[in-house]
Amino acid sequence: MTPLSPWRHLLLLDVASASTSEPVFSTGYQTETNSLVIGDDYRHGVFKALVRSKSASWLPESDDQPGPAPSPKSFLPETSDDDLKALVRDSIKPWFNDCFNGNRLHRKCKHKFKMDEIGAMPKRLIDVGVGQDPKAKLIISEDEFGQSLPQDEQVRYLILSYCWGSGNDPAKTTRANLAGRLKHIDETVLPKTIQDTIKVTRLLGFRYLWVDALCIIQSHAGDNYQDDFKAEAPKMGAYYTNAVCLISALGAPDSSTGLFVPRPAHRYPTTSCVIGFDSRTNEYIHLPPPKRTLADEFNASPLPKRGWCFQERLLAHRIIYWSRNGVFWNCVGDNATRSEFSSRCDEFATDPRISNSCVFHGVQGPSVGWGLPWEPWMDYIHEYSSKAFSFAKDRLIAVHGLGSRLASIHGGEYFGGVFSSHISWGTMWEADPKNDARKKLDYFPSWSWASCQSDLGVIITDTTKPWIECVTFGGFPAVQDPLES
């Protein structure tokens, strides 16, 4: 075995975190102190470290037992159905069972939020059917379940977060096809992401699913109908909170892509590599395969860049992320992630871009000083204000549910991106000074950060002493219709 000292330069291959189907290369070099420093892939935030071992056959340990991590399912067209059934049986259903039963770290997950605290059930749902040959149809919740249900009879449904893209028109429910879809939905014409989500819903044993394009009556060419969207959009935050679980199509840039996208991690499997031997300590130097984390998937995925998807993940109790390199689980009680490769992965729990702990685990009552809800809201808005929208007018309504949720938990009122308890801080904002491409949006209040469109986001001034006090919130337009702001 070659000693460590001659290793002056090394070319490394990393495929598991690549955002394309091609390998990603980075370099490493040896310092004068004979320690090998490995570079990172700046595009995906992948850090490479070395492991020392007395054995030349070192293998990475999983969270529960030693040995190689499980290989990802291929989801090739010829094996997709079998791969999905195995994944649901071996990973996803056990995650659900632990969470629902309050096992181990899931005690907080068992808490039930009353629907009357956070909004009514969705006006419409997709009934995915039952039996050996299930047929999907659209239902009106009030007709199906009555005007109200006792808490122990709460309707259990899944909900989808996905990129529409340019191929979502076949999914739209319109005034022209509504009557037909109340009898039957032709699944073959739906975009593949929605088809796959219906399939997952059935395999998990749930009967109902909410997808915005199908469950809200949409406008289309020749019929600019907006009434149903205006009524439903302010309630969408509650719909995501009330859902049993969010299905996140993290790796799909378009609704035609599907949940089960080709996986580079299966096409280019990785393993530990012995790259040297330290004769002083009789230890082999290993480069372990890169660890797949949800945070890495976020950096390389299209879904988090979409504005409408921001509050969806923050308001969900449980999320199943379908990425290009694996399936991940996250819930509010565990405050960690699980994947099909590993039982527990804590890195994601502290990532401020994704963690929703303050939305559900915050201290009750009004805020004092910085505190909740304002402290996390500043970070949220800096990130959210740089998100992409097909229609810029959606910038406030697409985060209305999150703001209202924080206000209901932590006290005070919310409107137009500002909390009454922190109105001085809420109006002390500026566009990121590093960005010259900023635009004023006249249809938003001039005092709201939403009125400034900036690719790098909006920065809220870090002032430590409030300058003004909110006497009344009654001078603003009605909160019930934030679309008209």
XYZ file of C-alpha atoms in Angstrom:
485
model
C 0.000 0.000 0.000
C 1.356 3.433 -0.912
C 2.127 5.604 2.147
C 0.253 8.840 2.611
C 3.138 11.221 1.976
C 3.310 10.901 -1.853
C -0.363 11.857 -2.215
C -0.013 15.462 -3.325
C -3.095 15.881 -5.465
C -6.281 13.862 -5.770
C -9.255 13.912 -8.101
C -12.498 12.933 -6.364
C -15.784 11.764 -7.813
C -19.101 12.666 -6.203
C -22.316 11.534 -7.858
C -24.862 11.035 -5.105
C -25.503 14.732 -4.643
C -25.244 15.845 -8.245
C -28.139 17.865 -9.606
C -27.550 16.413 -13.059
C -27.080 12.858 -14.256
C -23.353 13.504 -14.783
C -20.657 13.031 -12.117
C -19.348 16.045 -10.210
C -15.612 16.409 -9.644
C -13.690 18.238 -6.945
C -10.099 18.192 -5.720
C -8.121 17.512 -2.594
C -4.557 18.272 -1.555
C -2.067 17.389 1.159
C -0.853 19.982 3.635
C 2.704 20.224 4.948
C 1.542 18.500 8.155
C 0.702 15.308 6.196
C -3.046 15.670 6.731
C -5.163 15.363 3.634
C -7.554 18.246 3.052
C -10.494 17.501 0.790
C -12.217 20.238 -1.179
C -15.948 20.706 -1.348
C -18.347 20.956 -4.238
C -19.387 24.597 -3.912
C -22.474 24.072 -6.106
C -24.110 21.614 -3.730
C -22.412 22.237 -0.397
C -20.955 18.709 -0.218
C -18.099 18.448 2.283
C -15.697 15.532 1.944
C -13.805 14.187 4.941
C -11.355 11.320 5.438
C -11.691 8.391 7.824
C -8.833 6.498 9.494
C -9.187 2.761 10.128
C -6.960 -0.178 11.072
C -8.754 -2.262 8.433
C -8.484 -1.896 4.666
C -12.112 -2.985 4.312
C -13.709 -0.120 6.225
C -17.423 0.383 5.592
C -19.597 3.284 6.741
C -21.859 2.535 9.670
C -25.580 3.124 9.498
C -27.389 4.779 12.392
C -28.596 1.496 13.902
C -25.979 -1.103 13.035
C -22.595 -1.399 11.275
C -22.426 -2.183 7.598
C -23.050 -0.456 4.297
C -25.974 1.892 3.942
C -28.942 0.526 1.956
C -28.856 1.155 -1.769
C -31.477 3.481 -3.228
C -34.281 2.010 -5.293
C -33.724 2.423 -9.024
C -37.292 3.395 -10.062
C -36.529 2.376 -13.614
C -39.679 2.036 -15.755
C -39.562 -1.764 -15.654
C -39.133 -1.923 -11.832
C -40.969 1.220 -10.697
C -44.103 -0.478 -9.321
C -42.157 -3.096 -7.356
C -39.677 -0.492 -6.078
C -42.517 1.722 -4.874
C -44.304 -1.114 -3.065
C -41.061 -2.147 -1.345
C -40.227 1.417 -0.341
C -43.697 2.010 1.119
C -43.634 -1.324 2.967
C -40.071 -1.158 4.316
C -39.628 2.559 5.015
C -42.579 4.905 4.626
C -45.226 2.895 6.495
C -42.888 2.311 9.483
C -42.211 6.071 9.568
C -45.946 6.723 9.647
C -46.522 4.131 12.363
C -43.827 5.563 14.639
C -45.182 9.070 14.132
C -48.896 8.256 14.583
C -48.293 6.105 17.656
C -46.054 8.668 19.348
C -43.176 6.205 19.552
C -39.823 7.338 20.920
C -39.133 10.834 19.581
C -42.638 11.356 18.196
C -44.541 12.305 21.351
C -45.301 15.788 20.010
C -46.504 14.334 16.715
C -49.386 12.621 18.482
C -50.947 15.978 19.422
C -54.080 16.683 17.395
C -54.769 20.214 16.199
C -58.476 20.973 16.134
C -59.736 22.040 12.746
C -61.788 24.851 14.216
C -58.538 26.369 15.533
C -56.853 26.577 12.150
C -59.577 26.494 9.526
C -62.163 24.247 7.932
C -61.523 21.149 5.887
C -60.909 21.656 2.143
C -63.972 22.532 0.103
C -63.148 19.717 -2.346
C -61.023 16.575 -2.163
C -59.957 13.844 -4.549
C -61.420 10.481 -3.580
C -58.785 8.056 -4.917
C -61.163 5.102 -4.591
C -61.040 1.730 -2.850
C -60.861 -1.925 -3.843
C -58.885 -3.817 -6.462
C -59.798 -1.435 -9.286
C -60.121 1.997 -7.628
C -61.527 4.946 -9.570
C -60.748 8.537 -8.675
C -63.317 11.307 -8.526
C -63.712 14.787 -7.092
C -65.956 15.215 -4.039
C -67.459 18.243 -2.297
C -66.559 17.824 1.377
C -69.742 19.342 2.782
C -71.912 17.027 0.695
C -69.800 13.987 1.565
C -69.172 14.536 5.274
C -71.694 17.154 6.401
C -71.055 20.708 7.540
C -69.013 19.727 10.580
C -67.378 16.648 12.056
C -66.452 15.722 15.628
C -62.708 15.834 16.268
C -62.468 12.033 16.447
C -63.983 11.807 12.953
C -61.599 14.280 11.340
C -61.160 13.621 7.622
C -57.675 12.255 6.954
C -56.189 13.374 3.658
C -52.780 13.807 2.045
C -51.739 16.953 0.205
C -49.309 17.641 -2.657
C -46.601 20.290 -3.048
C -45.171 20.431 -6.574
C -44.022 22.631 -9.443
C -46.762 23.257 -11.983
C -44.432 24.054 -14.869
C -45.857 24.340 -18.361
C -47.569 20.966 -18.479
C -50.230 21.277 -15.787
C -53.210 22.387 -17.894
C -54.684 18.845 -18.113
C -54.898 18.809 -14.312
C -57.038 21.937 -14.054
C -60.606 21.640 -12.856
C -62.666 24.285 -14.647
C -66.304 25.230 -14.713
C -66.550 23.233 -17.932
C -65.289 19.897 -16.542
C -66.306 20.164 -12.862
C -69.526 18.168 -13.237
C -67.722 15.357 -15.028
C -64.947 15.144 -12.428
C -67.507 14.847 -9.630
C -68.378 11.517 -11.258
C -64.984 10.343 -12.473
C -61.448 11.670 -13.026
C -59.608 10.233 -16.007
C -56.210 9.634 -14.403
C -54.512 8.907 -17.724
C -54.743 12.570 -18.795
C -53.306 13.925 -15.535
C -49.654 15.029 -15.347
C -47.376 12.255 -14.122
C -46.569 13.880 -10.762
C -50.264 13.842 -9.865
C -50.694 10.293 -11.189
C -47.791 9.134 -9.016
C -49.183 10.934 -5.955
C -52.545 9.198 -6.372
C -50.671 5.883 -6.550
C -48.734 6.666 -3.338
C -51.939 7.734 -1.573
C -53.550 4.372 -2.322
C -50.502 2.349 -1.263
C -50.346 4.212 2.056
C -53.973 3.336 2.728
C -55.451 6.840 2.491
C -58.586 7.588 0.520
C -58.441 11.364 0.122
C -55.951 13.721 -1.498
C -55.841 17.483 -2.051
C -54.146 18.926 -5.153
C -54.641 22.621 -5.894
C -55.124 22.344 -9.662
C -57.900 19.774 -9.274
C -59.558 20.939 -6.054
C -59.779 24.676 -6.862
C -61.745 25.747 -9.936
C -59.173 27.309 -12.258
C -59.355 29.930 -14.960
C -58.365 28.941 -18.480
C -58.374 30.264 -22.013
C -61.756 31.793 -22.698
C -62.900 31.773 -19.055
C -61.057 34.080 -16.653
C -62.971 32.791 -13.625
C -61.295 33.842 -10.350
C -64.048 33.616 -7.707
C -63.201 30.141 -6.422
C -59.476 30.893 -6.246
C -60.131 34.104 -4.304
C -62.251 32.188 -1.809
C -59.879 29.230 -1.446
C -56.413 30.840 -1.590
C -56.588 32.430 1.909
C -57.517 28.996 3.326
C -54.716 27.052 1.679
C -52.388 27.451 4.657
C -54.975 25.736 6.853
C -55.384 22.972 4.290
C -51.663 22.173 4.507
C -51.720 22.275 8.303
C -54.779 20.019 8.532
C -53.389 17.394 6.150
C -52.054 14.171 7.621
C -48.923 14.411 5.484
C -47.456 16.508 2.677
C -46.148 14.747 -0.421
C -43.327 16.956 -1.727
C -42.236 16.451 -5.349
C -38.830 17.907 -4.534
C -36.956 16.659 -7.586
C -39.536 17.437 -10.274
C -39.187 20.760 -12.161
C -42.518 20.235 -13.928
C -45.723 18.360 -13.124
C -45.070 16.108 -16.116
C -41.863 14.765 -14.512
C -43.374 12.543 -11.818
C -42.332 11.615 -8.285
C -40.205 8.663 -9.359
C -37.468 10.446 -11.281
C -34.259 8.744 -12.537
C -31.703 8.482 -9.759
C -28.012 9.268 -10.349
C -27.196 7.593 -7.009
C -28.379 4.284 -8.447
C -26.813 4.814 -11.858
C -23.449 5.703 -10.267
C -23.271 3.750 -6.967
C -20.508 4.854 -4.589
C -18.445 3.000 -2.017
C -15.620 3.676 0.403
C -12.226 4.140 -1.235
C -8.812 3.447 0.347
C -6.494 6.221 -0.792
C -3.437 5.801 1.403
C -1.711 4.288 4.425
C -0.201 6.145 7.388
C 2.867 4.103 8.359
C 3.282 6.042 11.612
C -0.052 4.894 13.017
C -0.588 1.797 10.845
C -3.916 3.237 9.719
C -5.537 3.203 6.310
C -6.918 6.461 4.968
C -10.431 6.056 3.570
C -12.673 8.368 1.641
C -16.254 7.379 2.572
C -19.076 7.799 0.075
C -20.869 11.142 0.366
C -23.748 11.150 2.821
C -27.055 12.007 1.217
C -28.850 14.676 3.237
C -32.080 16.526 2.722
C -30.308 19.871 3.033
C -28.139 18.953 0.032
C -31.222 17.937 -1.930
C -32.792 21.334 -1.219
C -29.810 23.157 -2.682
C -30.065 21.253 -5.951
C -33.861 20.987 -6.334
C -36.307 23.222 -8.234
C -39.274 23.099 -5.834
C -37.861 25.298 -3.011
C -37.305 28.095 -5.525
C -41.066 28.479 -6.080
C -42.864 31.039 -3.916
C -46.122 29.119 -3.448
C -44.237 26.109 -2.063
C -42.588 28.072 0.762
C -45.416 28.049 3.314
C -46.562 24.582 2.257
C -43.590 22.808 3.816
C -43.474 25.081 6.869
C -47.138 24.474 7.712
C -47.138 20.692 7.266
C -46.949 18.350 10.268
C -45.304 15.569 8.278
C -43.523 15.614 4.924
C -42.360 12.894 2.548
C -39.780 14.432 0.204
C -39.313 12.676 -3.136
C -35.933 13.822 -4.446
C -33.663 12.762 -7.283
C -31.460 10.823 -4.868
C -33.890 9.259 -2.443
C -36.965 9.630 -0.262
C -36.775 11.577 3.011
C -39.164 11.919 5.968
C -39.516 14.932 8.258
C -42.070 15.666 11.002
C -42.541 18.311 13.685
C -42.182 15.957 16.640
C -38.965 14.195 15.702
C -37.395 17.429 14.404
C -34.979 15.364 12.334
C -35.046 13.576 9.015
C -35.128 9.937 8.023
C -34.355 8.492 4.634
C -34.451 5.210 2.791
C -30.677 4.983 3.404
C -30.567 5.841 7.109
C -32.935 5.735 10.077
C -32.013 9.161 11.451
C -30.244 12.222 10.111
C -30.051 15.239 12.424
C -28.356 17.820 10.198
C -31.641 18.973 8.722
C -33.239 19.702 12.089
C -31.237 22.892 12.598
C -31.417 24.200 9.040
C -33.311 27.528 9.383
C -34.455 27.391 5.754
C -36.573 24.306 6.332
C -37.234 23.835 10.038
C -40.846 24.521 11.010
C -40.401 24.065 14.762
C -41.342 27.664 15.588
C -44.601 27.320 13.639
C -45.834 24.553 15.924
C -43.525 24.545 18.964
C -43.379 28.265 19.792
C -44.214 29.707 23.190
C -47.888 30.595 23.500
C -48.993 34.161 24.059
C -47.900 37.590 22.788
C -44.320 38.264 21.815
C -41.958 40.298 23.971
C -38.959 42.117 22.501
C -37.687 40.381 19.391
C -39.035 36.955 20.291
C -41.682 35.007 18.435
C -43.175 35.327 15.911
C -40.970 38.095 14.585
C -37.505 36.578 14.883
C -38.156 33.599 12.571
C -40.365 35.761 10.352
C -37.399 38.009 9.474
C -35.432 35.021 8.218
C -38.465 33.631 6.408
C -39.132 36.893 4.565
C -35.523 37.401 3.512
C -35.630 33.976 1.868
C -39.225 34.113 0.648
C -38.986 37.545 -0.983
C -36.472 36.200 -3.505
C -38.704 33.300 -4.617
C -40.057 32.989 -8.145
C -43.712 33.608 -9.030
C -45.540 33.249 -12.293
C -47.734 36.123 -11.092
C -46.094 38.685 -8.798
C -49.503 39.599 -7.339
C -49.445 36.261 -5.488
C -46.554 37.300 -3.220
C -48.702 38.134 -0.179
C -51.463 35.582 -0.536
C -48.929 32.752 -0.978
C -47.550 33.377 2.527
C -50.809 34.506 4.163
C -51.384 31.135 5.833
C -47.949 31.136 7.469
C -48.307 34.675 8.815
C -51.798 33.968 10.127
C -50.604 30.744 11.758
C -47.775 32.494 13.597
C -50.111 35.277 14.723
C -52.691 32.807 16.051
C -50.077 30.911 18.069
C -47.981 33.761 19.391
C -50.582 36.494 19.725
C -51.326 39.707 17.855
C -52.687 40.366 14.385
C -51.148 39.838 10.971
C -51.754 41.624 7.692
C -49.760 42.520 4.601
C -46.613 40.777 5.832
C -46.530 42.681 9.145
C -47.473 41.770 12.734
C -49.213 44.353 14.919
C -46.904 43.408 17.799
C -43.826 44.261 15.703
C -45.090 46.913 13.311
C -42.018 49.152 13.665
C -39.652 46.360 12.679
C -42.051 45.177 9.991
C -41.913 48.493 8.157
C -38.129 48.926 8.512
C -37.044 46.957 5.468
C -34.826 47.527 2.435
C -33.962 45.677 -0.751
C -30.697 43.802 -0.621
C -28.137 46.526 -1.495
C -26.111 44.040 -3.564
C -28.974 43.746 -6.041
C -29.575 46.421 -8.673
C -32.439 44.566 -10.373
C -35.225 45.543 -7.992
C -38.692 46.640 -8.937
C -41.541 48.408 -7.138
C -44.880 46.594 -7.241
C -47.600 49.247 -7.085
C -50.477 46.921 -6.199
C -49.041 46.234 -2.705
C -49.026 48.727 0.211
C -45.878 50.851 -0.005
C -45.030 50.076 3.642
C -44.964 46.308 2.993
C -41.838 44.408 1.964
C -44.050 42.734 -0.672
C -44.035 45.969 -2.691
C -40.346 45.460 -3.537
C -39.397 42.701 -5.954
C -35.731 41.775 -5.506
C -33.863 38.720 -6.752
C -31.700 38.698 -3.619
C -34.592 39.237 -1.232
C -35.593 41.908 1.239
C -33.594 42.674 4.388
C -35.415 43.836 7.505
C -33.353 46.363 9.457
C -31.871 44.998 12.673
C -33.101 47.767 14.945
C -33.082 46.876 18.632
C -35.540 49.505 19.847
C -39.060 49.992 18.444
C -39.705 53.472 17.087
C -43.474 53.336 16.827
C -46.367 51.575 18.498
C -49.402 50.089 16.771
C -52.570 51.645 18.215
C -55.063 49.906 15.929
C -55.006 47.580 12.949
C -58.413 48.669 11.720
C -57.252 51.061 9.010
C -56.100 48.370 6.609
C -58.218 46.524 4.028
C -60.063 43.429 5.185
C -57.837 40.465 5.958
C -60.488 38.126 4.547
C -59.533 39.098 1.006
C -55.773 39.712 0.925
C -55.842 39.157 -2.823
C -57.306 42.635 -3.175
C -54.362 44.318 -1.422
